[in-house]
Coordinates of C-alpha atoms in Angstrom, one line a residue:
M1 CA 0.0 0.0 0.0
S2 CA 1.1 3.6 -0.5
A3 CA 2.3 5.8 2.3
K4 CA -1.1 7.5 2.3
A5 CA -3.0 4.2 2.7
Q6 CA -0.6 3.1 5.5
L7 CA -1.4 6.3 7.3
G8 CA -5.1 5.7 6.6
E9 CA -4.9 2.3 8.4
K10 CA -3.4 4.0 11.5
I11 CA -6.2 6.5 11.5
F12 CA -8.8 3.8 10.9
L13 CA -7.7 2.0 14.0
D14 CA -7.2 5.0 16.3
Q15 CA -9.7 5.2 19.2
S16 CA -8.2 8.5 20.4
L17 CA -9.7 10.3 17.4
S18 CA -13.0 10.4 19.1
G19 CA -14.6 12.5 21.9
S20 CA -14.7 9.6 24.2
G21 CA -11.3 8.3 23.3
R22 CA -12.8 4.8 23.0
L23 CA -14.2 4.7 19.5
S24 CA -12.4 4.2 16.2
C25 CA -13.6 3.7 12.7
A26 CA -12.9 0.0 13.2
S27 CA -15.1 -0.1 16.3
C28 CA -18.2 0.0 14.1
H29 CA -16.5 -1.4 10.9
D30 CA -14.5 -4.3 12.2
P31 CA -12.3 -6.1 9.6
A32 CA -13.2 -9.4 11.3
F33 CA -16.9 -8.8 10.5
A34 CA -16.7 -7.8 6.9
H35 CA -16.0 -4.3 8.0
G36 CA -19.4 -4.1 9.7
P37 CA -20.4 -4.0 13.3
P38 CA -19.1 -6.8 15.6
N39 CA -22.3 -7.0 17.5
A40 CA -26.1 -7.4 17.0
L41 CA -27.1 -3.9 18.1
A42 CA -29.6 -2.2 15.8
V43 CA -27.6 1.0 16.0
Q44 CA -24.1 1.5 17.5
I45 CA -23.3 3.6 20.6
G46 CA -21.1 6.6 20.5
G47 CA -20.8 10.2 21.8
S48 CA -18.3 11.8 24.1
Q49 CA -19.7 9.8 27.1
S50 CA -20.3 6.6 25.1
N51 CA -24.0 6.8 25.8
Q52 CA -25.5 8.1 22.6
A53 CA -27.4 5.7 20.3
G54 CA -26.9 6.2 16.6
L55 CA -29.7 7.1 14.2
R56 CA -29.1 4.3 11.7
A57 CA -27.6 0.9 11.5
A58 CA -23.9 0.9 10.8
P59 CA -23.2 -0.5 7.3
S60 CA -20.3 -2.5 6.0
L61 CA -17.5 -0.5 4.4
R62 CA -16.7 -3.2 1.9
Y63 CA -17.2 -2.8 -1.8
L64 CA -17.7 1.0 -1.8
E65 CA -14.7 1.8 -4.0
R66 CA -16.9 1.7 -7.2
L67 CA -20.0 3.4 -5.8
G68 CA -19.4 6.9 -7.0
G69 CA -20.8 10.3 -6.0
F70 CA -24.5 11.2 -5.9
N71 CA -25.4 12.2 -9.5
G72 CA -28.9 13.6 -9.0
T73 CA -30.0 17.2 -9.4
P74 CA -32.7 19.0 -7.5
A75 CA -35.0 18.2 -10.3
S76 CA -34.1 14.6 -11.0
K77 CA -36.8 11.9 -10.8
V78 CA -36.2 9.4 -8.0
E79 CA -35.8 6.6 -10.5
D80 CA -32.9 8.5 -12.1
L81 CA -31.0 9.0 -8.8
R82 CA -27.8 7.0 -8.5
G83 CA -24.7 6.9 -6.3
G84 CA -23.6 8.6 -3.1
L85 CA -22.5 7.1 0.2
M86 CA -24.4 6.7 3.4
A87 CA -28.0 5.5 3.4
D88 CA -29.2 8.8 1.9
G89 CA -26.3 9.3 -0.5
R90 CA -25.2 12.6 1.0
A91 CA -21.5 11.9 0.9
D92 CA -19.9 12.0 -2.6
S93 CA -16.6 10.2 -1.9
L94 CA -15.0 8.0 0.7
A95 CA -13.0 11.0 1.9
A96 CA -16.2 13.0 2.4
Q97 CA -17.9 10.1 4.2
A98 CA -15.2 10.2 6.9
F99 CA -16.3 13.6 8.0
L100 CA -19.8 12.5 8.9
P101 CA -19.0 10.0 11.8
W102 CA -16.0 12.2 12.9
F103 CA -18.3 15.1 13.8
N104 CA -21.6 13.4 14.5
P105 CA -22.4 13.8 18.3
R106 CA -23.9 10.4 18.3
E107 CA -20.8 8.8 16.9
M108 CA -17.1 9.9 17.2
D109 CA -18.2 13.3 18.4
N110 CA -15.1 15.5 17.7
G111 CA -16.5 18.8 18.7
S112 CA -14.7 20.8 16.0
V113 CA -12.1 20.5 13.2
A114 CA -9.7 22.1 15.6
D115 CA -10.4 19.3 18.2
L116 CA -9.7 16.5 15.7
A117 CA -6.6 18.3 14.3
R118 CA -5.2 18.5 17.8
R119 CA -5.8 14.8 18.3
L120 CA -4.1 14.0 14.9
R121 CA -1.1 16.1 15.8
G122 CA -0.8 14.2 19.1
A123 CA -1.0 10.8 17.5
A124 CA 2.1 8.5 17.5
Y125 CA 2.0 8.4 13.7
A126 CA 1.7 12.2 13.2
S127 CA 5.1 12.3 11.4
Q128 CA 3.7 10.0 8.7
F129 CA 1.6 12.9 7.3
L130 CA 4.9 14.4 6.1
T131 CA 5.7 11.2 4.2
A132 CA 2.2 10.7 2.8
F133 CA 1.6 14.2 1.6
A134 CA 3.9 16.3 -0.5
T135 CA 2.7 19.6 1.2
P136 CA 2.6 19.8 5.0
A137 CA -0.8 20.9 6.4
A138 CA -0.7 24.6 7.0
D139 CA -3.9 24.7 9.1
D140 CA -6.4 22.5 11.0
S141 CA -8.8 22.1 8.0
T142 CA -6.0 20.9 5.7
L143 CA -4.8 18.4 8.2
V144 CA -8.3 16.9 8.7
T145 CA -8.8 16.8 4.9
Q146 CA -5.5 15.0 4.5
A147 CA -6.7 12.4 7.2
S148 CA -9.9 11.9 5.2
E149 CA -7.9 11.4 2.0
A150 CA -5.7 8.8 3.8
L151 CA -8.8 6.9 4.9
Q152 CA -10.0 6.9 1.3
A153 CA -6.7 5.6 0.0
L154 CA -6.8 2.8 2.5
Q155 CA -10.3 1.7 1.4
V156 CA -9.3 1.9 -2.3
E157 CA -5.9 0.2 -2.0
D158 CA -6.4 -2.4 0.7
T159 CA -7.9 -5.5 -0.9
R160 CA -9.4 -6.5 2.5
F161 CA -12.1 -3.9 1.7
H162 CA -12.9 -5.6 -1.7
P163 CA -11.4 -9.1 -1.9
Y164 CA -13.8 -10.4 -4.5
D165 CA -13.3 -13.9 -3.2
S166 CA -16.8 -15.2 -2.5
K167 CA -18.0 -18.5 -3.9
S168 CA -20.1 -16.5 -6.4
D169 CA -16.8 -14.9 -7.7
F170 CA -15.3 -18.4 -8.1
V171 CA -18.3 -19.5 -10.0
L172 CA -18.1 -16.5 -12.4
A173 CA -14.4 -17.4 -12.9
G174 CA -15.4 -21.0 -13.8
K175 CA -13.5 -22.5 -10.9
V176 CA -16.4 -24.1 -9.1
R177 CA -20.1 -24.7 -9.5
F178 CA -23.1 -23.7 -7.4
S179 CA -24.7 -26.6 -5.5
L180 CA -28.3 -27.4 -6.7
P181 CA -30.0 -25.3 -4.0
E182 CA -27.6 -22.4 -4.7
G183 CA -28.2 -22.6 -8.4
R184 CA -32.0 -22.7 -7.8
G185 CA -31.6 -19.7 -5.5
L186 CA -30.0 -17.7 -8.3
M187 CA -33.0 -18.5 -10.5
V188 CA -35.4 -17.3 -7.9
F189 CA -33.2 -14.2 -7.4
S190 CA -33.5 -13.4 -11.1
D191 CA -37.2 -14.2 -11.6
K192 CA -39.0 -11.0 -12.5
Q193 CA -42.4 -12.4 -11.5
S194 CA -41.4 -13.5 -8.0
A195 CA -38.4 -12.4 -6.0
N196 CA -37.2 -10.0 -8.7
C197 CA -34.0 -9.3 -6.6
A198 CA -31.9 -8.8 -9.7
S199 CA -33.9 -5.7 -10.8
C200 CA -32.1 -3.8 -8.0
H201 CA -29.2 -6.1 -7.2
S202 CA -27.8 -7.3 -10.6
P203 CA -25.7 -10.4 -10.4
D204 CA -24.1 -9.7 -13.8
L205 CA -20.6 -8.5 -14.6
S206 CA -20.3 -4.8 -15.1
S207 CA -20.1 -3.3 -18.6
S208 CA -16.4 -3.2 -18.2
G209 CA -16.2 -6.8 -17.0
Q210 CA -15.8 -6.1 -13.3
P211 CA -17.4 -8.5 -10.8
P212 CA -20.9 -7.5 -9.7
L213 CA -21.6 -5.4 -6.6
F214 CA -25.2 -6.6 -6.5
T215 CA -26.7 -3.1 -6.5
N216 CA -28.0 -0.8 -9.2
F217 CA -26.6 2.2 -7.2
G218 CA -30.2 3.5 -6.9
Y219 CA -32.8 4.2 -4.2
A220 CA -35.9 2.3 -3.0
A221 CA -38.8 3.0 -0.6
L222 CA -39.5 -0.4 1.0
A223 CA -41.6 0.7 4.0
V224 CA -39.7 -1.4 6.5
P225 CA -41.4 -1.5 9.9
R226 CA -40.7 1.1 12.5
N227 CA -38.1 0.0 15.0
T228 CA -39.7 1.0 18.3
K229 CA -36.5 0.0 20.2
L230 CA -34.5 3.0 18.8
S231 CA -34.2 5.9 21.2
V232 CA -35.1 8.4 18.4
N233 CA -38.3 6.6 17.8
Q234 CA -39.5 7.2 21.3
D235 CA -40.7 10.5 19.9
P236 CA -43.8 9.4 17.9
N237 CA -43.4 12.4 15.6
F238 CA -39.8 11.5 14.5
R239 CA -39.5 9.9 11.1
D240 CA -36.3 8.9 9.3
L241 CA -37.3 9.7 5.7
G242 CA -34.0 8.9 4.0
L243 CA -33.4 11.2 1.0
C244 CA -35.6 14.0 2.3
G245 CA -34.2 14.0 5.8
P246 CA -33.5 14.5 8.6
S247 CA -29.8 13.7 8.0
R248 CA -29.9 15.0 4.5
T249 CA -31.3 18.5 4.1
D250 CA -30.8 19.6 0.5
L251 CA -33.7 17.5 -0.7
A252 CA -36.1 18.2 2.2
G253 CA -38.7 19.8 0.0
R254 CA -39.0 16.8 -2.4
T255 CA -41.8 14.9 -0.7
E256 CA -41.8 12.4 -3.6
L257 CA -38.3 11.3 -2.4
C258 CA -39.3 10.6 1.2
G259 CA -38.8 7.1 2.4
F260 CA -36.2 6.3 -0.2
F261 CA -32.9 4.8 0.9
R262 CA -29.8 3.8 -1.1
T263 CA -30.0 0.2 -2.4
P264 CA -27.0 -1.5 -0.8
G265 CA -24.8 -4.1 -2.4
L266 CA -25.5 -7.7 -1.2
R267 CA -22.0 -8.9 -0.8
N268 CA -21.6 -10.3 2.8
V269 CA -25.3 -9.8 3.4
A270 CA -25.5 -13.2 5.2
E271 CA -22.8 -12.0 7.6
R272 CA -24.9 -9.1 8.8
K273 CA -26.5 -9.3 12.2
V274 CA -29.1 -6.6 11.6
F275 CA -30.8 -5.3 8.4
F276 CA -32.2 -2.2 6.8
H277 CA -31.5 1.4 7.7
N278 CA -33.0 1.1 11.2
G279 CA -31.7 -2.4 12.1
V280 CA -35.3 -3.6 12.6
M281 CA -34.6 -7.2 11.5
S282 CA -32.1 -9.6 12.8
S283 CA -31.8 -12.5 10.3
L284 CA -31.5 -12.9 6.6
A285 CA -34.5 -15.4 6.6
Q286 CA -36.6 -12.7 8.3
V287 CA -35.7 -10.2 5.6
L288 CA -36.7 -12.6 2.8
D289 CA -39.9 -13.4 4.6
F290 CA -40.7 -9.7 4.9
Y291 CA -40.2 -9.2 1.2
N292 CA -42.4 -12.2 0.5
T293 CA -45.3 -11.2 2.8
R294 CA -45.2 -7.4 3.4
D295 CA -48.4 -6.8 1.5
R296 CA -50.1 -10.2 2.0
E297 CA -49.7 -10.4 5.8
P298 CA -49.0 -6.9 7.0
A299 CA -50.2 -7.6 10.5
R300 CA -47.0 -9.7 10.9
W301 CA -44.8 -6.7 10.3
Y302 CA -46.5 -3.5 11.4
S303 CA -47.9 -2.2 14.7
S304 CA -51.5 -2.0 15.6
A305 CA -53.8 0.7 17.1
D306 CA -57.4 0.2 18.2
G307 CA -57.2 -3.4 16.8
Q308 CA -56.2 -2.3 13.3
T309 CA -52.9 -2.8 11.6
V310 CA -51.0 0.5 11.1
L311 CA -49.9 -0.2 7.5
Y312 CA -46.4 1.0 6.7
D313 CA -46.1 2.4 10.2
D314 CA -42.8 4.3 9.7
L315 CA -44.1 6.5 6.9
P316 CA -46.9 9.2 7.3
Q317 CA -50.0 8.2 5.3
S318 CA -49.4 11.2 3.0
L319 CA -46.1 9.8 1.8
Q320 CA -47.2 6.1 1.4
G321 CA -47.7 6.6 -2.4
N322 CA -43.9 6.6 -2.6
I323 CA -43.7 2.9 -1.5
N324 CA -42.3 0.3 -4.0
Q325 CA -45.1 -1.9 -5.2
V326 CA -43.1 -3.8 -7.9
A327 CA -42.4 -7.5 -7.4
P328 CA -41.8 -9.0 -4.9
F329 CA -44.3 -6.5 -3.5
G330 CA -47.8 -5.9 -4.5
A331 CA -50.6 -8.1 -5.7
Q332 CA -48.9 -8.9 -9.0
A333 CA -46.0 -10.8 -7.5
R334 CA -46.1 -14.6 -7.0
R335 CA -45.6 -15.7 -3.5
L336 CA -42.4 -17.8 -2.9
S337 CA -42.6 -21.2 -1.4
A338 CA -40.7 -22.2 1.7
Q339 CA -38.3 -24.2 -0.6
E340 CA -37.7 -21.1 -2.8
L341 CA -37.0 -18.9 0.2
A342 CA -34.5 -21.5 1.5
D343 CA -32.8 -21.7 -2.0
L344 CA -32.7 -18.0 -2.2
E345 CA -30.9 -17.7 1.1
C346 CA -28.5 -20.4 -0.1
F347 CA -27.6 -18.3 -3.1
L348 CA -27.1 -15.2 -1.0
R349 CA -24.7 -17.1 1.3
T350 CA -22.5 -17.6 -1.7
L351 CA -21.8 -13.8 -1.7
S352 CA -19.8 -14.0 1.5
D353 CA -16.1 -13.2 1.3
G354 CA -13.4 -15.8 2.1
Y355 CA -14.6 -18.8 0.2
V356 CA -12.0 -21.7 0.1
L357 CA -12.1 -23.9 -3.0
G358 CA -13.6 -27.3 -2.1
A359 CA -15.3 -26.0 1.0
P360 CA -18.8 -27.4 1.6
S361 CA -21.8 -25.3 1.1
F362 CA -23.7 -23.8 4.1
V363 CA -25.7 -26.3 6.1
G364 CA -28.8 -27.2 4.1
C365 CA -27.4 -25.8 0.8
N366 CA -25.5 -28.9 -0.5

């Protein structure tokens, strides 16, 4: 790795770069857990006193190097929006993304650029900035920007962030075959009349021949259930509306964008412990069941009031016209059988990193 990326690794692991002195980038994006959280908390805990619950579930940082910046304009239709980092696409680069947790009071909670710059200057690796950057930082802002660029270099150069060594990758390379359940699962994944996963999570090579990231880089409004366990949701009037706020503010007036969140890639999806932007679900099987039955059995997923199901309970009724009704949702989609759901999960498990040639498939997927 370059000197800049080596510096980025030191920064990534440094707990002192937080208000509490106990939280690093790696705390929520642990390399041992596919650069995602090492626990099953719906949201991670941060803040200067390590007592602030986050707003959203922490994502994996893997396979973001090809995501690209947000390419929409204030007038773009939601179906044309692509790119951007974070669940609402508000960061246009890996370097820009670093600023968000650094200064979020619920996360690393550096009170100011000056506070973070002071911590960087006091770090044991401070002299490495002079090796990594041709021009010494003349002020606090430049130093913090250099730190963000070093983190970006790490994520781009270090293959641990994008190893492309799942069983699916080996299949694409012709080195191994899917088991029968895994192969059937891919067929379910691609079936436009049922699961229809491929419409947002393409399993095909890119136009330039690169391995798939299993995302169309777009946005979707899935109406996942409200997570009543989140501290922010103790306020009945609080709503996390994705593209139109509260974390993103430049699109706040675009009500047709409310409820839309970035479509994530599916690599390592089977390794996650919580799912969706609010961490409301805790297993891959549960997620697939939700997709299969959201509109057929809503009482299983949404809260009730006065004996009635509160349909799509995390979106105000005035915004529910934004919700995705394309298969697998809506009346037109064919319901998947238990076997199809099991096969689909088998295929998704082939997207996990670290496959070893000759290793057996996941239990029940042979």
